[in-house]
mmCIF file of C-alpha atoms in Angstrom:
data_model
loop_
_atom_site.group_PDB
_atom_site.id
_atom_site.type_symbol
_atom_site.label_atom_id
_atom_site.label_comp_id
_atom_site.label_asym_id
_atom_site.label_seq_id
_atom_site.Cartn_x
_atom_site.Cartn_y
_atom_site.Cartn_z
ATOM 1 C CA MET A 1 -4.849 21.583 -12.618
ATOM 2 C CA TYR A 2 -5.084 17.807 -11.595
ATOM 3 C CA ASP A 3 -8.150 15.373 -12.057
ATOM 4 C CA TYR A 4 -7.009 13.013 -9.657
ATOM 5 C CA ASP A 5 -5.726 13.410 -5.846
ATOM 6 C CA LEU A 6 -4.202 10.173 -6.178
ATOM 7 C CA LEU A 7 -3.250 7.610 -8.825
ATOM 8 C CA VAL A 8 -2.252 4.276 -7.452
ATOM 9 C CA VAL A 9 -0.077 1.856 -9.790
ATOM 10 C CA GLY A 10 -0.164 -1.706 -8.420
ATOM 11 C CA SER A 11 -1.820 -4.984 -7.768
ATOM 12 C CA ALA A 12 -5.259 -6.319 -7.806
ATOM 13 C CA ASN A 13 -5.876 -9.543 -6.155
ATOM 14 C CA ALA A 14 -8.753 -11.810 -5.006
ATOM 15 C CA ASP A 15 -8.253 -12.379 -1.291
ATOM 16 C CA LEU A 16 -8.952 -15.923 -0.290
ATOM 17 C CA VAL A 17 -9.072 -15.872 3.591
ATOM 18 C CA ILE A 18 -9.095 -18.606 6.147
ATOM 19 C CA GLY A 19 -9.292 -18.140 10.135
ATOM 20 C CA VAL A 20 -7.065 -20.509 12.000
ATOM 21 C CA GLU A 21 -6.393 -20.966 15.610
ATOM 22 C CA ARG A 22 -2.558 -21.057 14.578
ATOM 23 C CA ARG A 23 -0.396 -21.082 11.571
ATOM 24 C CA PRO A 24 0.727 -24.568 10.773
ATOM 25 C CA GLY A 25 4.312 -25.444 11.077
ATOM 26 C CA ALA A 26 6.330 -27.163 8.281
ATOM 27 C CA GLY A 27 4.643 -30.548 7.339
ATOM 28 C CA GLU A 28 1.652 -29.704 9.647
ATOM 29 C CA THR A 29 -1.970 -29.437 8.840
ATOM 30 C CA VAL A 30 -4.595 -27.514 10.776
ATOM 31 C CA LEU A 31 -8.295 -27.024 10.286
ATOM 32 C CA GLY A 32 -9.707 -23.492 9.615
ATOM 33 C CA SER A 33 -12.803 -21.712 9.198
ATOM 34 C CA ASP A 34 -14.840 -21.315 5.901
ATOM 35 C CA LEU A 35 -13.377 -19.721 3.133
ATOM 36 C CA THR A 36 -14.221 -16.379 2.384
ATOM 37 C CA VAL A 37 -13.396 -14.446 -0.909
ATOM 38 C CA HIS A 38 -12.689 -10.759 -0.729
ATOM 39 C CA PRO A 39 -11.432 -8.046 -3.336
ATOM 40 C CA GLY A 40 -7.801 -7.179 -2.337
ATOM 41 C CA GLY A 41 -4.388 -6.586 -3.622
ATOM 42 C CA LYS A 42 -2.097 -3.756 -2.409
ATOM 43 C CA GLY A 43 -3.046 -1.571 -5.335
ATOM 44 C CA ALA A 44 -6.652 -2.075 -5.350
ATOM 45 C CA ASN A 45 -6.620 -1.811 -1.587
ATOM 46 C CA GLN A 46 -4.698 1.524 -1.593
ATOM 47 C CA ALA A 47 -7.173 2.871 -4.460
ATOM 48 C CA VAL A 48 -10.508 1.873 -2.413
ATOM 49 C CA ALA A 49 -9.103 3.264 0.914
ATOM 50 C CA ALA A 50 -8.438 6.615 -0.642
ATOM 51 C CA ALA A 51 -11.679 6.961 -2.567
ATOM 52 C CA ARG A 52 -13.519 6.002 0.716
ATOM 53 C CA LEU A 53 -11.822 9.058 2.343
ATOM 54 C CA ASP A 54 -13.394 11.101 -0.859
ATOM 55 C CA ALA A 55 -10.101 11.365 -2.595
ATOM 56 C CA ASP A 56 -10.628 11.491 -6.340
ATOM 57 C CA THR A 57 -8.501 8.315 -7.131
ATOM 58 C CA ALA A 58 -7.488 6.224 -10.112
ATOM 59 C CA LEU A 59 -5.971 2.824 -10.469
ATOM 60 C CA LEU A 60 -3.484 1.617 -13.023
ATOM 61 C CA ALA A 61 -3.725 -2.255 -12.636
ATOM 62 C CA ARG A 62 -4.357 -5.663 -14.645
ATOM 63 C CA VAL A 63 -6.686 -8.022 -13.767
ATOM 64 C CA GLY A 64 -7.883 -11.311 -15.523
ATOM 65 C CA ASP A 65 -10.931 -11.699 -17.700
ATOM 66 C CA ASP A 66 -12.477 -14.007 -15.070
ATOM 67 C CA GLY A 67 -14.917 -14.091 -11.922
ATOM 68 C CA HIS A 68 -12.161 -12.637 -9.500
ATOM 69 C CA GLY A 69 -11.497 -9.821 -12.001
ATOM 70 C CA ARG A 70 -14.929 -8.736 -12.181
ATOM 71 C CA LEU A 71 -15.293 -8.910 -8.317
ATOM 72 C CA LEU A 72 -12.302 -6.394 -8.276
ATOM 73 C CA LEU A 73 -13.708 -4.052 -10.950
ATOM 74 C CA ASP A 74 -17.166 -3.967 -9.084
ATOM 75 C CA SER A 75 -15.652 -3.418 -5.667
ATOM 76 C CA LEU A 76 -13.517 -0.420 -7.171
ATOM 77 C CA ARG A 77 -16.298 1.366 -9.048
ATOM 78 C CA ALA A 78 -18.822 1.004 -5.896
ATOM 79 C CA SER A 79 -16.162 2.688 -3.856
ATOM 80 C CA GLY A 80 -15.782 5.511 -6.453
ATOM 81 C CA VAL A 81 -12.433 4.423 -8.005
ATOM 82 C CA ASP A 82 -11.923 5.703 -11.613
ATOM 83 C CA THR A 83 -11.044 2.249 -13.444
ATOM 84 C CA VAL A 84 -10.160 3.835 -16.695
ATOM 85 C CA GLY A 85 -6.691 2.417 -16.078
ATOM 86 C CA VAL A 86 -7.554 -1.117 -15.287
ATOM 87 C CA LEU A 87 -6.558 -3.293 -18.108
ATOM 88 C CA VAL A 88 -8.295 -6.702 -18.546
ATOM 89 C CA GLY A 89 -6.732 -9.987 -19.704
ATOM 90 C CA GLY A 90 -3.289 -11.556 -20.375
ATOM 91 C CA ALA A 91 -3.494 -13.977 -17.482
ATOM 92 C CA PRO A 92 -5.820 -14.802 -14.605
ATOM 93 C CA THR A 93 -6.573 -12.461 -11.674
ATOM 94 C CA GLY A 94 -3.989 -12.365 -9.003
ATOM 95 C CA VAL A 95 -4.655 -14.305 -5.776
ATOM 96 C CA ALA A 96 -3.616 -14.026 -2.260
ATOM 97 C CA LEU A 97 -4.018 -16.861 0.376
ATOM 98 C CA ILE A 98 -4.420 -15.423 3.704
ATOM 99 C CA THR A 99 -4.753 -17.223 7.195
ATOM 100 C CA VAL A 100 -5.633 -15.058 10.119
ATOM 101 C CA ASP A 101 -5.119 -16.015 13.825
ATOM 102 C CA PRO A 102 -7.350 -15.170 16.651
ATOM 103 C CA SER A 103 -5.165 -11.995 17.450
ATOM 104 C CA GLY A 104 -5.850 -10.676 14.055
ATOM 105 C CA ASP A 105 -2.179 -11.192 12.842
ATOM 106 C CA ASN A 106 -2.110 -12.523 9.168
ATOM 107 C CA SER A 107 0.346 -14.663 6.847
ATOM 108 C CA ILE A 108 0.010 -14.182 2.956
ATOM 109 C CA VAL A 109 1.118 -15.963 -0.008
ATOM 110 C CA VAL A 110 0.382 -14.169 -3.198
ATOM 111 C CA SER A 111 0.064 -15.564 -6.821
ATOM 112 C CA PRO A 112 0.682 -12.609 -8.982
ATOM 113 C CA GLY A 113 -1.340 -13.584 -12.002
ATOM 114 C CA ALA A 114 -2.215 -10.670 -14.248
ATOM 115 C CA ASN A 115 -0.209 -8.440 -12.027
ATOM 116 C CA GLY A 116 3.040 -9.760 -13.237
ATOM 117 C CA ARG A 117 1.842 -8.689 -16.707
ATOM 118 C CA LEU A 118 1.319 -4.944 -15.924
ATOM 119 C CA THR A 119 4.385 -3.552 -17.968
ATOM 120 C CA PRO A 120 6.343 -0.493 -18.589
ATOM 121 C CA ALA A 121 4.599 -0.312 -21.884
ATOM 122 C CA ASP A 122 1.237 -0.169 -20.003
ATOM 123 C CA VAL A 123 2.675 2.746 -17.828
ATOM 124 C CA ARG A 124 3.832 4.702 -20.727
ATOM 125 C CA ALA A 125 0.415 4.139 -22.509
ATOM 126 C CA ALA A 126 -1.064 5.790 -19.433
ATOM 127 C CA THR A 127 0.993 9.032 -19.502
ATOM 128 C CA SER A 128 -2.241 11.180 -19.517
ATOM 129 C CA LEU A 129 -3.284 9.676 -16.159
ATOM 130 C CA PHE A 130 0.096 10.532 -14.602
ATOM 131 C CA HIS A 131 0.014 14.190 -15.694
ATOM 132 C CA ALA A 132 -3.653 14.559 -14.130
ATOM 133 C CA SER A 133 -2.344 13.071 -10.830
ATOM 134 C CA ARG A 134 -1.327 15.069 -7.849
ATOM 135 C CA VAL A 135 0.189 11.934 -6.081
ATOM 136 C CA VAL A 136 1.275 8.619 -7.380
ATOM 137 C CA SER A 137 1.453 5.762 -5.152
ATOM 138 C CA ALA A 138 3.099 2.307 -5.864
ATOM 139 C CA GLN A 139 3.992 -0.998 -4.263
ATOM 140 C CA LEU A 140 6.005 -4.034 -5.315
ATOM 141 C CA GLU A 141 3.415 -6.710 -6.170
ATOM 142 C CA ILE A 142 4.003 -5.385 -9.775
ATOM 143 C CA PRO A 143 7.279 -5.948 -11.701
ATOM 144 C CA LEU A 144 10.163 -3.792 -10.595
ATOM 145 C CA GLU A 145 10.874 -2.586 -14.038
ATOM 146 C CA THR A 146 7.227 -1.307 -14.128
ATOM 147 C CA VAL A 147 7.783 0.631 -10.976
ATOM 148 C CA VAL A 148 11.013 2.077 -12.430
ATOM 149 C CA GLU A 149 8.709 3.324 -15.490
ATOM 150 C CA VAL A 150 6.396 4.787 -13.158
ATOM 151 C CA VAL A 151 9.198 6.875 -11.740
ATOM 152 C CA ARG A 152 10.137 8.104 -15.288
ATOM 153 C CA ASN A 153 6.816 8.973 -16.141
ATOM 154 C CA LEU A 154 5.834 11.262 -13.059
ATOM 155 C CA ALA A 155 4.599 14.648 -13.886
ATOM 156 C CA PRO A 156 7.058 17.325 -12.870
ATOM 157 C CA ASP A 157 5.030 18.644 -9.661
ATOM 158 C CA SER A 158 3.623 15.251 -8.589
ATOM 159 C CA ARG A 159 4.812 13.306 -5.462
ATOM 160 C CA PHE A 160 5.807 9.806 -5.352
ATOM 161 C CA VAL A 161 4.786 7.495 -2.722
ATOM 162 C CA LEU A 162 6.284 4.018 -2.375
ATOM 163 C CA ASN A 163 5.451 1.143 0.189
ATOM 164 C CA PRO A 164 8.226 -1.542 -0.959
ATOM 165 C CA SER A 165 6.017 -4.513 -0.014
ATOM 166 C CA PRO A 166 6.969 -7.453 -0.782
ATOM 167 C CA PRO A 167 10.511 -5.944 0.010
ATOM 168 C CA ARG A 168 13.403 -6.164 -2.366
ATOM 169 C CA PRO A 169 16.403 -4.200 -2.953
ATOM 170 C CA LEU A 170 15.690 -0.977 -4.902
ATOM 171 C CA PRO A 171 17.613 0.707 -7.497
ATOM 172 C CA THR A 172 18.695 4.276 -6.766
ATOM 173 C CA GLU A 173 16.344 5.813 -9.359
ATOM 174 C CA VAL A 174 13.516 4.633 -7.422
ATOM 175 C CA LEU A 175 14.691 5.535 -4.156
ATOM 176 C CA VAL A 176 15.490 9.076 -4.872
ATOM 177 C CA ALA A 177 12.024 9.635 -6.158
ATOM 178 C CA CYS A 178 10.423 8.431 -3.141
ATOM 179 C CA ASP A 179 8.748 11.252 -0.892
ATOM 180 C CA PRO A 180 8.209 9.242 1.291
ATOM 181 C CA LEU A 181 9.425 5.631 1.193
ATOM 182 C CA ILE A 182 6.790 3.828 3.745
ATOM 183 C CA VAL A 183 8.261 0.615 5.252
ATOM 184 C CA ASN A 184 7.501 -1.616 8.348
ATOM 185 C CA GLU A 185 10.366 -3.231 10.418
ATOM 186 C CA HIS A 186 10.606 -6.142 7.962
ATOM 187 C CA GLU A 187 10.885 -4.091 4.742
ATOM 188 C CA ALA A 188 13.286 -1.433 6.293
ATOM 189 C CA LYS A 189 15.794 -4.396 7.268
ATOM 190 C CA VAL A 190 15.658 -5.936 3.513
ATOM 191 C CA ILE A 191 16.171 -2.732 1.821
ATOM 192 C CA LEU A 192 19.099 -1.685 4.249
ATOM 193 C CA GLY A 193 20.661 -5.258 4.113
ATOM 194 C CA ASP A 194 23.984 -5.118 5.420
ATOM 195 C CA ALA A 195 23.721 -1.459 6.447
ATOM 196 C CA CYS A 196 21.079 -2.439 9.049
ATOM 197 C CA VAL A 197 23.398 -2.100 12.046
ATOM 198 C CA SER A 198 20.874 -1.037 14.772
ATOM 199 C CA ASP A 199 17.759 -2.224 16.176
ATOM 200 C CA VAL A 200 16.716 1.373 16.686
ATOM 201 C CA PRO A 201 13.815 2.420 14.345
ATOM 202 C CA GLU A 202 15.087 5.883 14.385
ATOM 203 C CA ASP A 203 18.558 4.812 13.077
ATOM 204 C CA TRP A 204 16.846 2.770 10.239
ATOM 205 C CA ALA A 205 14.737 5.883 9.214
ATOM 206 C CA ARG A 206 18.137 7.813 9.130
ATOM 207 C CA LEU A 207 20.091 5.168 7.279
ATOM 208 C CA LEU A 208 17.171 4.780 4.562
ATOM 209 C CA LEU A 209 17.483 8.682 4.127
ATOM 210 C CA ALA A 210 21.059 8.276 3.278
ATOM 211 C CA LYS A 211 20.223 6.025 0.398
ATOM 212 C CA GLY A 212 18.369 8.652 -1.395
ATOM 213 C CA PRO A 213 14.547 9.032 -0.535
ATOM 214 C CA ARG A 214 13.503 12.602 0.201
ATOM 215 C CA SER A 215 11.591 11.360 3.252
ATOM 216 C CA VAL A 216 10.927 8.120 5.191
ATOM 217 C CA VAL A 217 7.917 6.793 7.084
ATOM 218 C CA VAL A 218 8.497 3.711 9.369
ATOM 219 C CA THR A 219 5.257 2.149 10.749
ATOM 220 C CA LEU A 220 5.555 0.248 14.163
ATOM 221 C CA GLY A 221 2.224 -1.439 14.482
ATOM 222 C CA ALA A 222 0.671 -0.741 17.824
ATOM 223 C CA GLU A 223 3.815 1.672 18.485
ATOM 224 C CA GLY A 224 2.740 3.926 15.872
ATOM 225 C CA SER A 225 5.195 5.219 13.338
ATOM 226 C CA LEU A 226 7.982 7.684 12.841
ATOM 227 C CA VAL A 227 8.544 10.257 9.946
ATOM 228 C CA ALA A 228 11.902 11.434 8.878
ATOM 229 C CA THR A 229 12.602 14.282 6.587
ATOM 230 C CA SER A 230 15.577 15.305 4.544
ATOM 231 C CA SER A 231 16.606 17.788 7.179
ATOM 232 C CA GLY A 232 17.389 14.596 9.257
ATOM 233 C CA ASP A 233 14.621 15.383 11.767
ATOM 234 C CA VAL A 234 12.864 12.208 13.112
ATOM 235 C CA THR A 235 9.413 12.481 14.700
ATOM 236 C CA ARG A 236 7.505 9.786 16.608
ATOM 237 C CA VAL A 237 3.677 9.774 15.712
ATOM 238 C CA ALA A 238 1.440 7.983 18.177
ATOM 239 C CA SER A 239 -0.705 5.031 17.628
ATOM 240 C CA VAL A 240 -4.632 4.976 18.232
ATOM 241 C CA LYS A 241 -5.395 2.042 20.680
ATOM 242 C CA VAL A 242 -7.982 -0.408 19.519
ATOM 243 C CA ASP A 243 -8.815 -4.045 19.757
ATOM 244 C CA ALA A 244 -7.493 -5.391 16.530
ATOM 245 C CA VAL A 245 -9.694 -7.984 14.845
ATOM 246 C CA ASP A 246 -7.943 -8.314 11.151
ATOM 247 C CA THR A 247 -4.578 -6.659 10.264
ATOM 248 C CA THR A 248 -5.111 -7.415 6.533
ATOM 249 C CA GLY A 249 -5.010 -4.477 4.423
ATOM 250 C CA ALA A 250 -4.339 -2.009 7.376
ATOM 251 C CA GLY A 251 -0.988 -0.853 5.943
ATOM 252 C CA ASP A 252 -2.640 -0.190 2.449
ATOM 253 C CA ALA A 253 -5.058 1.849 4.364
ATOM 254 C CA PHE A 254 -2.373 3.827 5.907
ATOM 255 C CA THR A 255 -0.284 4.462 2.872
ATOM 256 C CA ALA A 256 -3.296 5.600 0.884
ATOM 257 C CA ALA A 257 -4.465 7.807 3.668
ATOM 258 C CA LEU A 258 -0.922 9.301 3.961
ATOM 259 C CA ALA A 259 -0.559 9.869 0.262
ATOM 260 C CA PHE A 260 -3.831 11.752 0.127
ATOM 261 C CA ARG A 261 -3.278 14.049 2.977
ATOM 262 C CA LEU A 262 0.097 15.075 1.681
ATOM 263 C CA GLY A 263 -1.489 15.939 -1.489
ATOM 264 C CA ALA A 264 -3.907 18.131 0.349
ATOM 265 C CA GLY A 265 -0.992 20.028 1.752
ATOM 266 C CA ALA A 266 -0.581 18.367 5.203
ATOM 267 C CA SER A 267 3.230 17.878 6.581
ATOM 268 C CA LEU A 268 4.605 14.536 6.840
ATOM 269 C CA ALA A 269 3.868 14.137 10.672
ATOM 270 C CA GLU A 270 0.364 15.493 10.082
ATOM 271 C CA ALA A 271 -0.551 13.098 7.165
ATOM 272 C CA ALA A 272 0.957 10.008 9.583
ATOM 273 C CA SER A 273 -1.278 11.003 12.237
ATOM 274 C CA TYR A 274 -4.321 10.909 10.183
ATOM 275 C CA ALA A 275 -3.153 7.563 8.485
ATOM 276 C CA SER A 276 -2.772 6.155 11.877
ATOM 277 C CA ARG A 277 -6.487 7.067 12.480
ATOM 278 C CA VAL A 278 -7.613 5.424 9.254
ATOM 279 C CA GLY A 279 -5.379 2.269 9.973
ATOM 280 C CA ALA A 280 -6.794 1.934 13.571
ATOM 281 C CA VAL A 281 -10.383 1.825 12.203
ATOM 282 C CA ALA A 282 -9.276 -0.810 9.395
ATOM 283 C CA VAL A 283 -8.017 -3.234 12.015
ATOM 284 C CA THR A 284 -11.167 -3.425 14.109
ATOM 285 C CA ARG A 285 -12.878 -4.970 11.151
ATOM 286 C CA GLU A 286 -12.463 -8.110 9.175
ATOM 287 C CA GLY A 287 -11.418 -8.154 5.551
ATOM 288 C CA ALA A 288 -9.248 -5.705 3.558
ATOM 289 C CA GLN A 289 -11.314 -3.520 1.576
ATOM 290 C CA ASP A 290 -14.514 -4.293 3.533
ATOM 291 C CA SER A 291 -12.773 -2.654 6.612
ATOM 292 C CA PHE A 292 -11.663 0.679 5.161
ATOM 293 C CA PRO A 293 -13.510 3.688 6.873
ATOM 294 C CA THR A 294 -15.180 6.778 5.380
ATOM 295 C CA ALA A 295 -13.948 10.069 5.958
ATOM 296 C CA GLU A 296 -16.703 10.699 8.612
ATOM 297 C CA GLU A 297 -15.786 7.493 10.453
ATOM 298 C CA VAL A 298 -12.137 8.617 10.842
ATOM 299 C CA GLU A 299 -13.303 12.130 11.962
ATOM 300 C CA ALA A 300 -15.774 10.296 14.529
ATOM 301 C CA LEU A 301 -12.603 8.306 15.986
#
């Protein structure tokens, strides 16, 4: 019935990465490593991560007609992503400026570029992709009105997964479609706003559920994650202990793996456990897409 296990609708960026001993404060200059350029963007990252896990994957995105756009298209195709939905032109390819410290933590500033030109009309023109996809995943590095249009074009039996990053308040129409809504601590607090009256992650999950999602996943870094379903059950999922080198893209790998496994019939807790293993492999390597494991590597872990 479905041609694709996963359709990702989202951003495609060139990641410009510099290693630093520490991130600069206001008005401060620090020296860093040589600049490296990697294919990235939350949408492209998720698509590549899923394809590496042997998921039949398509991407709906927009890149510029430039060197960074060609870099992204080459990476997507090399990983096995169907790029029939990747539109070219309208603005330069989006760029992410990333600093990585010795612990592997990163700070990111994104210039959306062509990502900001992915429009609701582009979504409507890709209706056939939505009806061919078992699961649809999105993020917020594209216009919010485009994400709303994604929700309106879902096939009746498909599942919608949203990682609201960078976070912003979400309309009820989007929230009620999420199954699950995947957030980290910062994203949970932004979406909850004044309703965030607790420092306990289990409470965040329950409060988020009250806003309408069918299920919620809260990622907690080295502490693992927790999953919450509409029944009100909240389950902790353990992390895999590894020595982190670079966390860039790890959240995207987690989301892609979870979405893929849900489409394959796994429970939310089972999918989150598998996604934790995928994310664990990713943080042991530098870069975003370059760090994503194959299905065989995940099984070996």
